[in-house]
Amino acid sequence: MAKKYVQIVDPIHDFITVYSHELGLVDSPIFQRLRRIRQLAGAHLVYPGAQHSRFEHSLGTMHVAGQAASILKEKGYLSSDDYENIRMAALLHDIGHGPFSHLFEEVLQKNKTISHEEIGKKIILESEIGDIINKSGFDKKFLSNLAFGNSKYQFMNEIISGGLSADMMDYLLRDGYFTGAEHAKIDFMRIIHSLDVHEKKLSLAKSALYSFESMMISRYQMFKAVYFHKTVRSAEVMLIQSMLLADKELELATDDIKKYVQMTDEFVISKLVSLEPKDADLKRARQLAIEYQERKLLKCVYEKIFTRPRMNQVNTDELQNRIAKKAQVNKCEVFIDISKTPSIPLSPSKTESKSIILATKKGEGPKESYELPISEIPLVSAISGFMDMLRVYTRQQFRKKVEIAANVILGENI
Amino acid sequence: MAKKYVQIVDPIHDFITVYSHELGLVDSPIFQRLRRIRQLAGAHLVYPGAQHSRFEHSLGTMHVAGQAASILKEKGYLSSDDYENIRMAALLHDIGHGPFSHLFEEVLQKNKTISHEEIGKKIILESEIGDIINKSGFDKKFLSNLAFGNSKYQFMNEIISGGLSADMMDYLLRDGYFTGAEHAKIDFMRIIHSLDVHEKKLSLAKSALYSFESMMISRYQMFKAVYFHKTVRSAEVMLIQSMLLADKELELATDDIKKYVQMTDEFVISKLVSLEPKDADLKRARQLAIEYQERKLLKCVYEKIFTRPRMNQVNTDELQNRIAKKAQVNKCEVFIDISKTPSIPLSPSKTESKSIILATKKGEGPKESYELPISEIPLVSAISGFMDMLRVYTRQQFRKKVEIAANVILGENI
Amino acid sequence: MAKKYVQIVDPIHDFITVYSHELGLVDSPIFQRLRRIRQLAGAHLVYPGAQHSRFEHSLGTMHVAGQAASILKEKGYLSSDDYENIRMAALLHDIGHGPFSHLFEEVLQKNKTISHEEIGKKIILESEIGDIINKSGFDKKFLSNLAFGNSKYQFMNEIISGGLSADMMDYLLRDGYFTGAEHAKIDFMRIIHSLDVHEKKLSLAKSALYSFESMMISRYQMFKAVYFHKTVRSAEVMLIQSMLLADKELELATDDIKKYVQMTDEFVISKLVSLEPKDADLKRARQLAIEYQERKLLKCVYEKIFTRPRMNQVNTDELQNRIAKKAQVNKCEVFIDISKTPSIPLSPSKTESKSIILATKKGEGPKESYELPISEIPLVSAISGFMDMLRVYTRQQFRKKVEIAANVILGENI
Amino acid sequence: MAKKYVQIVDPIHDFITVYSHELGLVDSPIFQRLRRIRQLAGAHLVYPGAQHSRFEHSLGTMHVAGQAASILKEKGYLSSDDYENIRMAALLHDIGHGPFSHLFEEVLQKNKTISHEEIGKKIILESEIGDIINKSGFDKKFLSNLAFGNSKYQFMNEIISGGLSADMMDYLLRDGYFTGAEHAKIDFMRIIHSLDVHEKKLSLAKSALYSFESMMISRYQMFKAVYFHKTVRSAEVMLIQSMLLADKELELATDDIKKYVQMTDEFVISKLVSLEPKDADLKRARQLAIEYQERKLLKCVYEKIFTRPRMNQVNTDELQNRIAKKAQVNKCEVFIDISKTPSIPLSPSKTESKSIILATKKGEGPKESYELPISEIPLVSAISGFMDMLRVYTRQQFRKKVEIAANVILGENI
């Protein structure tokens, strides 16, 4: 018998089918809250169209993951149950995101050393989300592992996150569409139809290698045009700093799920702009939030692409000190921003991917699989050198001084 | 010398140029606040992509109005100053919108009998917006008249609002794009290039009549698919009712500009869901807001297209009473919704357009203009009968009872 | 085991899968010849992008028919064999088209009283196409009936041709894309997902009625903007006339399949422009072809929308005589063009559709089906009055005289 | 007074305005003939949508060149006359193309050592095209220099051809659209708005460098997906070979303009397939043309990306001999194909571009310009290594033998 479903109109995928057991999750307040968390925190200040939320992206990821799973089911790697589990896990993969999506993670990690994935697991295992899952006949433990990279079948995780994932295909298309940047024209149907499995890992038909290459280039272009755009990051650096300064006062970095799910973009902003300026930090946090809201953004005075070793070895705290001292400004007027995006997407286990598995087939012969190092894919290897970027920001009035200081200190060595 | 400008990426118009004197307005907090007022109040609950705001639409309207003005300048009807004034006025045409855009107007009109245009004038004339305008060398009184339909040259108003306006061209394209409904594929460039002026009124080259017809059809399709979609209106009816009930307590319908510009979608929602339930009305207002936010929407139990005379003659209060009585439910459980959109867009002076002026040219002869009654345009006349709609909503638990009552009462006569 | 296939990139459907048994047909010279028959005969003279051919459209129709069949298979109305047959039949539905597609039919019908469908049947049954079909294990007789409206299951025919057909969905989208007219934004996925079967006839879920309405409007808009565009038809009237005059000499209207499949657009044009002017008719045929090729087109001097009774009752020969006489020009300088497109698409049996079957479902109850007269569908009924059009063309030098004559004769009565 | 014009609907640029003096050229038979020369010779055999012609591309190039010229006029580098000349020259830049566009050049160059640009000049200076130009008040000598890279103001040439040219912007967008490959989503409006002039050369605002980078990547992707696609080139190699073999018989490589402008794609194909097989060469030419038309294409048995020195040093004749000998097949069964596309577009003077001039502006200071070596643009430098490709083709029956021979000979050294 045909399953019951609704169809949701979506500008990216035309229609997204949501089956009734999924609808229970979608309609829960914790999931609905994703409507109020923008997919791209501060990007709408530069790309006004970028008002889209984690809600649409979660539906889209489920949709694409379902298409991928359906192909692998046809090829004999997945059962009908697997297919349903993968859709559910994809739907939930961002359930742990807090206000301003990835920005909030910097708050979580600095002050609480937890990630949005851990919050996500907690939400699945300990909140009403888990109850809904269980009532629908699914296993919340299993889904939690699948959603956050801990399934024992690596390729099932890879359908959801990583360099060939539904997550990436949806966000590249969606972010390109809503920003209007539109670099992200990817042949995602070709990639999906070319997926295969080799030793429990996801592989790709060699004939789709160019599509993969194109997708990586799109990602690089979106990184430069949107995700790490100079002004977008200016706004985001302000938000992060404001949240860090106000964290103690407002208890933002919490793992109390009840409190956590109250927080949305506008909720946190309204808290920040109405902080009582009890001390210098809170005053500063409030000031940054107000300036963010009125779009009085920090100015970028220094930008450099660094080659390896990667810049996460930079001691930003010390660097901030040195520049402030040389510029003779207060340390809190110097903002260091370092790109954290890996040039090649991380695998679901959060390690850097160094190769891709290709499946090839000659004439009537059997399928053969082999690993191709990323470094041998035209253009993709070239990208890696250009995504390691460091920027220095400050306020308008300190512009000149901090620019000179940054040039003196960073021009030579780091 | 070339004027200074920035270019904003926009998915609808690719790039929107904003000149420095306009940027002053755009960057003011009162204008930035439009980012937090959704273009389509509750539509995102049905079309998740519809998160776009009045901010983008205002920029887009300025862009299209500038294109139209530029054509009319080339044709000798406008000066360079007119061109600049029209852009500024178009930028400001929605500055008076409150939370949830058009929904808020029902609150304003019921409890205060003011319109968003009057608020808009006040903002231009009495707030810092007026100061910025004057400092840029423009005349705030003049712009206010131009933005809200009171210019002495009717065609200059018509560029901004009405059946051939930049406002409509932008919102049809934009709403179609962000909802994904995409009915709104209009040849807006053809219409703009075909604009002309006849006796101070805007006219259209006859050769573009089909494009106008298509635009009217798109508008009708968007009306049915989005603006007056059954479930979209369900959400919006809840919001309106909640605001009306809480108006006294929260002082929503204010013409105190300072207070007015504090209010945004999420601001008002957060006030509504945290109302203290001091009396039955406030309890009910809170309840409706919470159910809105959790997407537990009212059910439509009756829908009918009525022919003329138009339904604004219906006494909704009496009708609500009669249905409630017959259904034996509390009156507040019966919600009547009547479409208020005119089948043909209103002129800037808010009267119904009954004709369009066409300009025609035979061979080498002079241009001739004549009025074509709307009723003679293929399809457009046909639309009018189908946009007069009345619906009855109630909660899930009263569904059956109210459905029967509505059918008994409305099936026969009204 | 998975079936072998290739994937063809298509701007309309992204990828079109062609299975190996279908590839045999596609790769045959008779099918490849469709690449040289433009989908829209003379439209590229007005819309330069409209160079697309019957080849792409045939692939696209197969693709859409496959999607529709797949939905009906899921719903239990079709077997896997049916699915394959429907794809094959859709692929072949235009195999009988001659040069300039529908234009050639006027030559066939006037001088031979055969249709492109009859030629199509002959090609399937008597040429190597039939051999390929049989070798692939299909039944050429069965496919021929299916492709041309003679299957005993009406809904299987209706998937291929008629008002809900794959044929129409593909051509509206494709013609809109390649002309750039782009009126044709149809929710074809929604229509396809909403197909059902009622008493061996194709039906549509009521919830998709608006999508059907939109598709009919798109068709009407394409009719006006492209198919029956004044200048497009001018070019086509010239081609038809040229072919009719040269038919005897060149033996165009043949049912000798060997000769028939030699003829393509450019082949026939090259024959026409190099005709030996042995008599007045041939001289005239050559002249028209040369002028067509150099884009010296006839001028339209009269255009009128007629209401019913339909204009096929007009005696064009007599009308031509009367106008020529009154204008004092040679009869052959007067060209009468009458739209033959039915306002609602014909059913596969070539009769006019007067209703559509809708399937509706209330709550948990069973599905109910009922017939809705076309006249009750908003806007669709309105279209019918506006597609009955008569035009008079002549050459530049007779413009004035013929215009006056046509106005005198046609202004009053017909 | 406003100039007279028509507007042509175009899927890429929506509307292309053609002024009356340009219309004279467009409507001439020599220009109309471009409708019958496909933009992408054999690509439609792989991408069926790619039926578009040089005609549309010429209009599109004029349109984009006009936009660029308009920007440079605003910036004070061009007069109104320059603007008009640039549009005319852009319109004519491909007027010298023969059948199958670039393929025919290989015939011209091998047997006559002339280029399509030289033919173009001749057409402008010596045919009726020149008369039309002069009658419109333009200077045919001047336009000819402008159209083919010999203007004394280099930047005026660069608007038409080269790495920042209207030609490239139009063909990338157009070829992407009609093939459906759609890699070619380029921010061409941003590039155009960022054009400037430095020492008579075209320069680009530094802020648009990423858009330039993206355009180069699009070009690379189109090269791989379409222009040098394995199967596309198979078809094209067959056509070239067939024309070369039949050249003497059919006098294809002519600089007799009268004869030259007779030749179109279908004209030449019909000549080739009906060649009298008087000798082995003609028999072979005919055979290749027939197989092309029936899409029985050569098979690629070897493909390699070579690094520098560039492969034009390869002696293809000798290589062909060696492989044929080793494979023990007739030399004419071995086809060598080497990519000739420079990784960075050639300048109008046909030399390889090694740098781009960037204009930068700091705060209120004056504009500064500097040359950036191509090798320092992220990704663009990386492309160069991957566009030097060599392939070996043969017929199906010699597949295995030639594959082995090619591997032996080319695997080691070249």
CSV table of C-alpha atoms in Angstrom, one decimal, chain B residues 137-398:
chain,number,residue,atom,x,y,z
B,137,GLY,CA,19.6,67.6,-0.8
B,138,PHE,CA,16.2,66.0,-1.4
B,139,ASP,CA,12.8,67.3,-0.3
B,140,LYS,CA,11.1,65.1,2.2
B,141,LYS,CA,7.7,66.5,1.6
B,142,PHE,CA,8.0,65.9,-2.1
B,143,LEU,CA,9.3,62.3,-1.6
B,144,SER,CA,6.5,61.6,0.8
B,145,ASN,CA,3.9,62.6,-1.8
B,146,LEU,CA,5.7,60.6,-4.5
B,147,ALA,CA,6.0,57.5,-2.4
B,148,PHE,CA,2.4,57.4,-1.3
B,149,GLY,CA,0.4,58.4,-4.4
B,150,ASN,CA,0.0,62.1,-4.0
B,151,SER,CA,2.3,63.5,-6.7
B,152,LYS,CA,0.6,65.9,-9.0
B,153,TYR,CA,1.9,63.9,-12.0
B,154,GLN,CA,-0.1,60.7,-11.8
B,155,PHE,CA,2.3,58.7,-13.9
B,156,MET,CA,5.1,59.3,-11.5
B,157,ASN,CA,3.0,57.7,-8.8
B,158,GLU,CA,2.0,54.9,-11.1
B,159,ILE,CA,5.7,54.0,-11.6
B,160,ILE,CA,5.8,53.1,-8.0
B,161,SER,CA,2.4,51.6,-7.2
B,162,GLY,CA,-0.5,50.2,-9.2
B,163,GLY,CA,-1.1,47.8,-12.1
B,164,LEU,CA,2.0,48.7,-14.1
B,165,SER,CA,4.2,49.4,-11.1
B,166,ALA,CA,7.7,48.6,-10.0
B,167,ASP,CA,6.2,47.4,-6.7
B,168,MET,CA,4.2,44.8,-8.4
B,169,MET,CA,6.8,43.7,-10.8
B,170,ASP,CA,9.3,43.2,-8.0
B,171,TYR,CA,7.0,41.4,-5.6
B,172,LEU,CA,5.6,39.0,-8.2
B,173,LEU,CA,9.1,38.0,-9.3
B,174,ARG,CA,10.5,37.9,-5.8
B,175,ASP,CA,7.6,36.1,-4.2
B,176,GLY,CA,7.6,33.5,-7.0
B,177,TYR,CA,11.4,33.0,-6.6
B,178,PHE,CA,11.5,32.6,-2.8
B,179,THR,CA,8.4,30.5,-2.5
B,180,GLY,CA,9.4,28.3,-5.3
B,181,ALA,CA,5.9,28.6,-6.7
B,182,GLU,CA,7.4,30.3,-9.7
B,183,HIS,CA,4.2,31.1,-11.5
B,184,ALA,CA,5.5,34.6,-11.7
B,185,LYS,CA,7.6,34.5,-14.9
B,186,ILE,CA,6.8,37.9,-16.2
B,187,ASP,CA,8.3,39.8,-19.1
B,188,PHE,CA,8.9,42.8,-16.9
B,189,MET,CA,11.6,44.2,-19.2
B,190,ARG,CA,9.2,44.3,-22.1
B,191,ILE,CA,6.6,46.1,-20.0
B,192,ILE,CA,9.1,48.6,-18.8
B,193,HIS,CA,10.4,49.3,-22.3
B,194,SER,CA,6.9,49.8,-23.5
B,195,LEU,CA,5.9,52.4,-20.9
B,196,ASP,CA,4.8,55.8,-22.2
B,197,VAL,CA,2.8,58.8,-20.9
B,198,HIS,CA,-0.5,60.0,-22.0
B,199,GLU,CA,-2.1,63.1,-20.4
B,200,LYS,CA,0.0,62.7,-17.3
B,201,LYS,CA,-1.0,59.1,-17.0
B,202,LEU,CA,1.1,56.0,-17.5
B,203,SER,CA,0.3,54.2,-20.8
B,204,LEU,CA,1.6,51.0,-22.4
B,205,ALA,CA,2.5,50.3,-26.0
B,206,LYS,CA,-0.2,48.1,-27.5
B,207,SER,CA,2.4,45.5,-28.5
B,208,ALA,CA,3.1,44.8,-24.8
B,209,LEU,CA,-0.6,44.1,-24.0
B,210,TYR,CA,0.1,40.4,-23.9
B,211,SER,CA,2.9,40.9,-21.4
B,212,PHE,CA,0.5,42.9,-19.3
B,213,GLU,CA,-2.1,40.2,-19.6
B,214,SER,CA,0.5,37.6,-18.6
B,215,MET,CA,1.5,39.7,-15.6
B,216,MET,CA,-2.2,39.8,-14.4
B,217,ILE,CA,-2.5,36.1,-14.8
B,218,SER,CA,0.7,35.6,-12.8
B,219,ARG,CA,-0.7,37.8,-10.1
B,220,TYR,CA,-3.9,35.7,-10.1
B,221,GLN,CA,-1.9,32.5,-9.9
B,222,MET,CA,0.2,33.8,-7.1
B,223,PHE,CA,-3.0,34.9,-5.3
B,224,LYS,CA,-4.3,31.4,-5.4
B,225,ALA,CA,-1.1,29.5,-4.9
B,226,VAL,CA,0.4,31.8,-2.2
B,227,TYR,CA,-1.2,35.0,-1.1
B,228,PHE,CA,-4.6,33.5,-0.4
B,229,HIS,CA,-3.6,29.9,-0.1
B,230,LYS,CA,-5.8,28.1,2.3
B,231,THR,CA,-3.2,27.1,4.9
B,232,VAL,CA,-1.2,30.4,4.5
B,233,ARG,CA,-4.3,32.3,5.4
B,234,SER,CA,-5.0,29.9,8.3
B,235,ALA,CA,-1.7,31.0,9.9
B,236,GLU,CA,-2.4,34.6,9.1
B,237,VAL,CA,-5.9,34.6,10.5
B,238,MET,CA,-4.4,33.3,13.7
B,239,LEU,CA,-1.8,36.0,13.9
B,240,ILE,CA,-4.3,38.8,13.1
B,241,GLN,CA,-6.7,37.6,15.7
B,242,SER,CA,-3.9,37.2,18.3
B,243,MET,CA,-2.7,40.8,17.7
B,244,LEU,CA,-6.2,42.2,17.8
B,245,LEU,CA,-6.9,40.5,21.1
B,246,ALA,CA,-3.6,41.7,22.6
B,247,ASP,CA,-3.6,45.2,21.0
B,248,LYS,CA,-4.8,47.1,24.1
B,249,GLU,CA,-2.3,45.3,26.4
B,250,LEU,CA,0.7,45.6,24.1
B,251,GLU,CA,-0.2,48.9,22.4
B,252,LEU,CA,0.5,47.5,19.0
B,253,ALA,CA,-1.6,49.9,17.0
B,254,THR,CA,0.4,53.0,17.8
B,255,ASP,CA,1.3,56.0,15.7
B,256,ASP,CA,4.2,56.8,18.1
B,257,ILE,CA,6.9,56.3,15.5
B,258,LYS,CA,9.6,55.6,18.2
B,259,LYS,CA,7.5,52.7,19.5
B,260,TYR,CA,6.3,51.6,16.0
B,261,VAL,CA,9.8,51.1,14.6
B,262,GLN,CA,10.7,48.8,17.5
B,263,MET,CA,8.2,46.2,16.3
B,264,THR,CA,9.3,43.4,14.0
B,265,ASP,CA,7.9,39.9,13.3
B,266,GLU,CA,9.9,38.1,16.0
B,267,PHE,CA,9.6,40.9,18.5
B,268,VAL,CA,5.8,40.8,18.3
B,269,ILE,CA,5.6,37.1,18.3
B,270,SER,CA,7.8,36.9,21.4
B,271,LYS,CA,5.5,39.4,23.1
B,272,LEU,CA,2.4,37.5,22.2
B,273,VAL,CA,3.6,34.1,23.3
B,274,SER,CA,4.7,35.5,26.7
B,275,LEU,CA,1.5,37.5,27.4
B,276,GLU,CA,0.3,37.3,31.0
B,277,PRO,CA,-3.1,35.6,30.7
B,278,LYS,CA,-4.9,38.3,32.8
B,279,ASP,CA,-8.2,37.8,31.0
B,280,ALA,CA,-9.9,35.6,28.5
B,281,ASP,CA,-8.8,37.7,25.6
B,282,LEU,CA,-5.2,37.7,26.5
B,283,LYS,CA,-5.2,34.0,27.2
B,284,ARG,CA,-6.7,33.4,23.9
B,285,ALA,CA,-4.2,35.7,22.1
B,286,ARG,CA,-1.3,33.9,23.7
B,287,GLN,CA,-2.8,30.5,22.8
B,288,LEU,CA,-3.2,31.5,19.2
B,289,ALA,CA,0.4,32.8,19.0
B,290,ILE,CA,1.8,29.6,20.5
B,291,GLU,CA,-0.2,27.4,18.2
B,292,TYR,CA,1.0,29.6,15.3
B,293,GLN,CA,4.6,29.2,16.3
B,294,GLU,CA,4.2,25.4,16.7
B,295,ARG,CA,2.3,25.3,13.4
B,296,LYS,CA,-0.9,23.9,14.9
B,297,LEU,CA,-3.1,25.7,12.4
B,298,LEU,CA,-6.8,26.3,12.1
B,299,LYS,CA,-8.7,24.0,9.7
B,300,CYS,CA,-10.7,25.4,6.8
B,301,VAL,CA,-14.2,23.9,6.8
B,302,TYR,CA,-15.8,26.1,4.1
B,303,GLU,CA,-14.7,27.8,1.0
B,304,LYS,CA,-16.7,29.6,-1.7
B,305,ILE,CA,-16.1,31.8,-4.6
B,306,PHE,CA,-18.7,34.5,-4.7
B,307,THR,CA,-19.7,36.7,-7.6
B,308,ARG,CA,-20.4,40.3,-7.3
B,309,PRO,CA,-21.5,42.4,-5.4
B,310,ARG,CA,-18.2,42.1,-3.7
B,311,MET,CA,-18.0,40.5,-0.3
B,312,ASN,CA,-16.9,43.5,1.6
B,313,GLN,CA,-20.6,44.0,2.1
B,314,VAL,CA,-20.7,40.8,4.2
B,315,ASN,CA,-21.1,41.6,7.9
B,316,THR,CA,-18.5,39.2,9.2
B,317,ASP,CA,-19.4,39.8,12.8
B,318,GLU,CA,-23.0,38.8,12.2
B,319,LEU,CA,-22.0,35.8,10.1
B,320,GLN,CA,-19.6,34.6,12.8
B,321,ASN,CA,-22.4,34.8,15.3
B,322,ARG,CA,-24.8,32.9,13.2
B,323,ILE,CA,-22.4,30.1,12.4
B,324,ALA,CA,-21.3,29.8,16.0
B,325,LYS,CA,-24.9,29.7,17.2
B,326,LYS,CA,-25.9,27.1,14.8
B,327,ALA,CA,-22.8,25.0,15.5
B,328,GLN,CA,-23.2,25.5,19.2
B,329,VAL,CA,-19.6,26.6,19.7
B,330,ASN,CA,-18.2,29.8,21.2
B,331,LYS,CA,-18.2,32.6,18.8
B,332,CYS,CA,-14.4,33.0,19.1
B,333,GLU,CA,-14.0,29.5,17.6
B,334,VAL,CA,-15.4,30.6,14.3
B,335,PHE,CA,-13.0,32.6,12.0
B,336,ILE,CA,-14.3,34.2,8.8
B,337,ASP,CA,-11.7,35.2,6.1
B,338,ILE,CA,-12.6,37.2,3.1
B,339,SER,CA,-10.2,38.0,0.3
B,340,LYS,CA,-9.6,41.7,0.0
B,341,THR,CA,-7.3,41.7,-3.0
B,342,PRO,CA,-8.9,43.5,-5.9
B,343,SER,CA,-8.9,41.4,-9.0
B,344,ILE,CA,-7.2,44.3,-10.8
B,345,PRO,CA,-4.6,46.2,-8.8
B,346,LEU,CA,-5.7,49.5,-7.4
B,347,SER,CA,-4.4,52.7,-8.8
B,348,PRO,CA,-2.1,54.8,-6.6
B,349,SER,CA,-5.1,56.7,-5.4
B,350,LYS,CA,-6.5,53.4,-4.1
B,351,THR,CA,-9.5,53.3,-6.5
B,352,GLU,CA,-10.1,50.3,-8.7
B,353,SER,CA,-8.6,50.5,-12.2
B,354,LYS,CA,-11.2,49.9,-14.8
B,355,SER,CA,-9.1,50.5,-17.9
B,356,ILE,CA,-5.6,50.7,-19.2
B,357,ILE,CA,-4.3,53.3,-21.6
B,358,LEU,CA,-2.7,51.9,-24.7
B,359,ALA,CA,-0.4,53.7,-27.1
B,360,THR,CA,-0.4,52.6,-30.7
B,361,LYS,CA,1.6,53.6,-33.8
B,362,LYS,CA,0.7,52.8,-37.4
B,363,GLY,CA,3.6,52.8,-39.8
B,364,GLU,CA,5.3,56.2,-40.0
B,365,GLY,CA,2.2,58.0,-38.5
B,366,PRO,CA,2.1,59.7,-35.1
B,367,LYS,CA,1.5,57.9,-31.8
B,368,GLU,CA,-2.2,57.5,-30.8
B,369,SER,CA,-3.5,56.6,-27.4
B,370,TYR,CA,-6.8,55.2,-26.3
B,371,GLU,CA,-8.3,53.7,-23.2
B,372,LEU,CA,-9.1,49.9,-23.3
B,373,PRO,CA,-11.5,48.7,-20.6
B,374,ILE,CA,-10.1,45.9,-18.5
B,375,SER,CA,-13.2,43.9,-19.5
B,376,GLU,CA,-11.9,43.7,-23.1
B,377,ILE,CA,-8.6,42.2,-22.3
B,378,PRO,CA,-8.6,38.5,-22.9
B,379,LEU,CA,-8.4,36.5,-19.7
B,380,VAL,CA,-8.0,39.5,-17.5
B,381,SER,CA,-11.7,40.1,-17.3
B,382,ALA,CA,-12.2,36.5,-16.6
B,383,ILE,CA,-10.0,36.6,-13.5
B,384,SER,CA,-12.2,39.1,-11.6
B,385,GLY,CA,-14.9,36.5,-10.9
B,386,PHE,CA,-12.5,34.2,-9.2
B,387,MET,CA,-10.7,36.3,-6.6
B,388,ASP,CA,-13.7,37.0,-4.4
B,389,MET,CA,-13.4,34.2,-1.8
B,390,LEU,CA,-14.8,33.6,1.6
B,391,ARG,CA,-13.5,30.9,4.0
B,392,VAL,CA,-14.5,29.7,7.4
B,393,TYR,CA,-11.9,28.3,9.7
B,394,THR,CA,-12.1,26.6,13.1
B,395,ARG,CA,-10.0,24.4,15.4
B,396,GLN,CA,-9.6,20.7,14.8
B,397,GLN,CA,-12.0,19.7,17.5
B,398,PHE,CA,-14.9,21.8,16.2
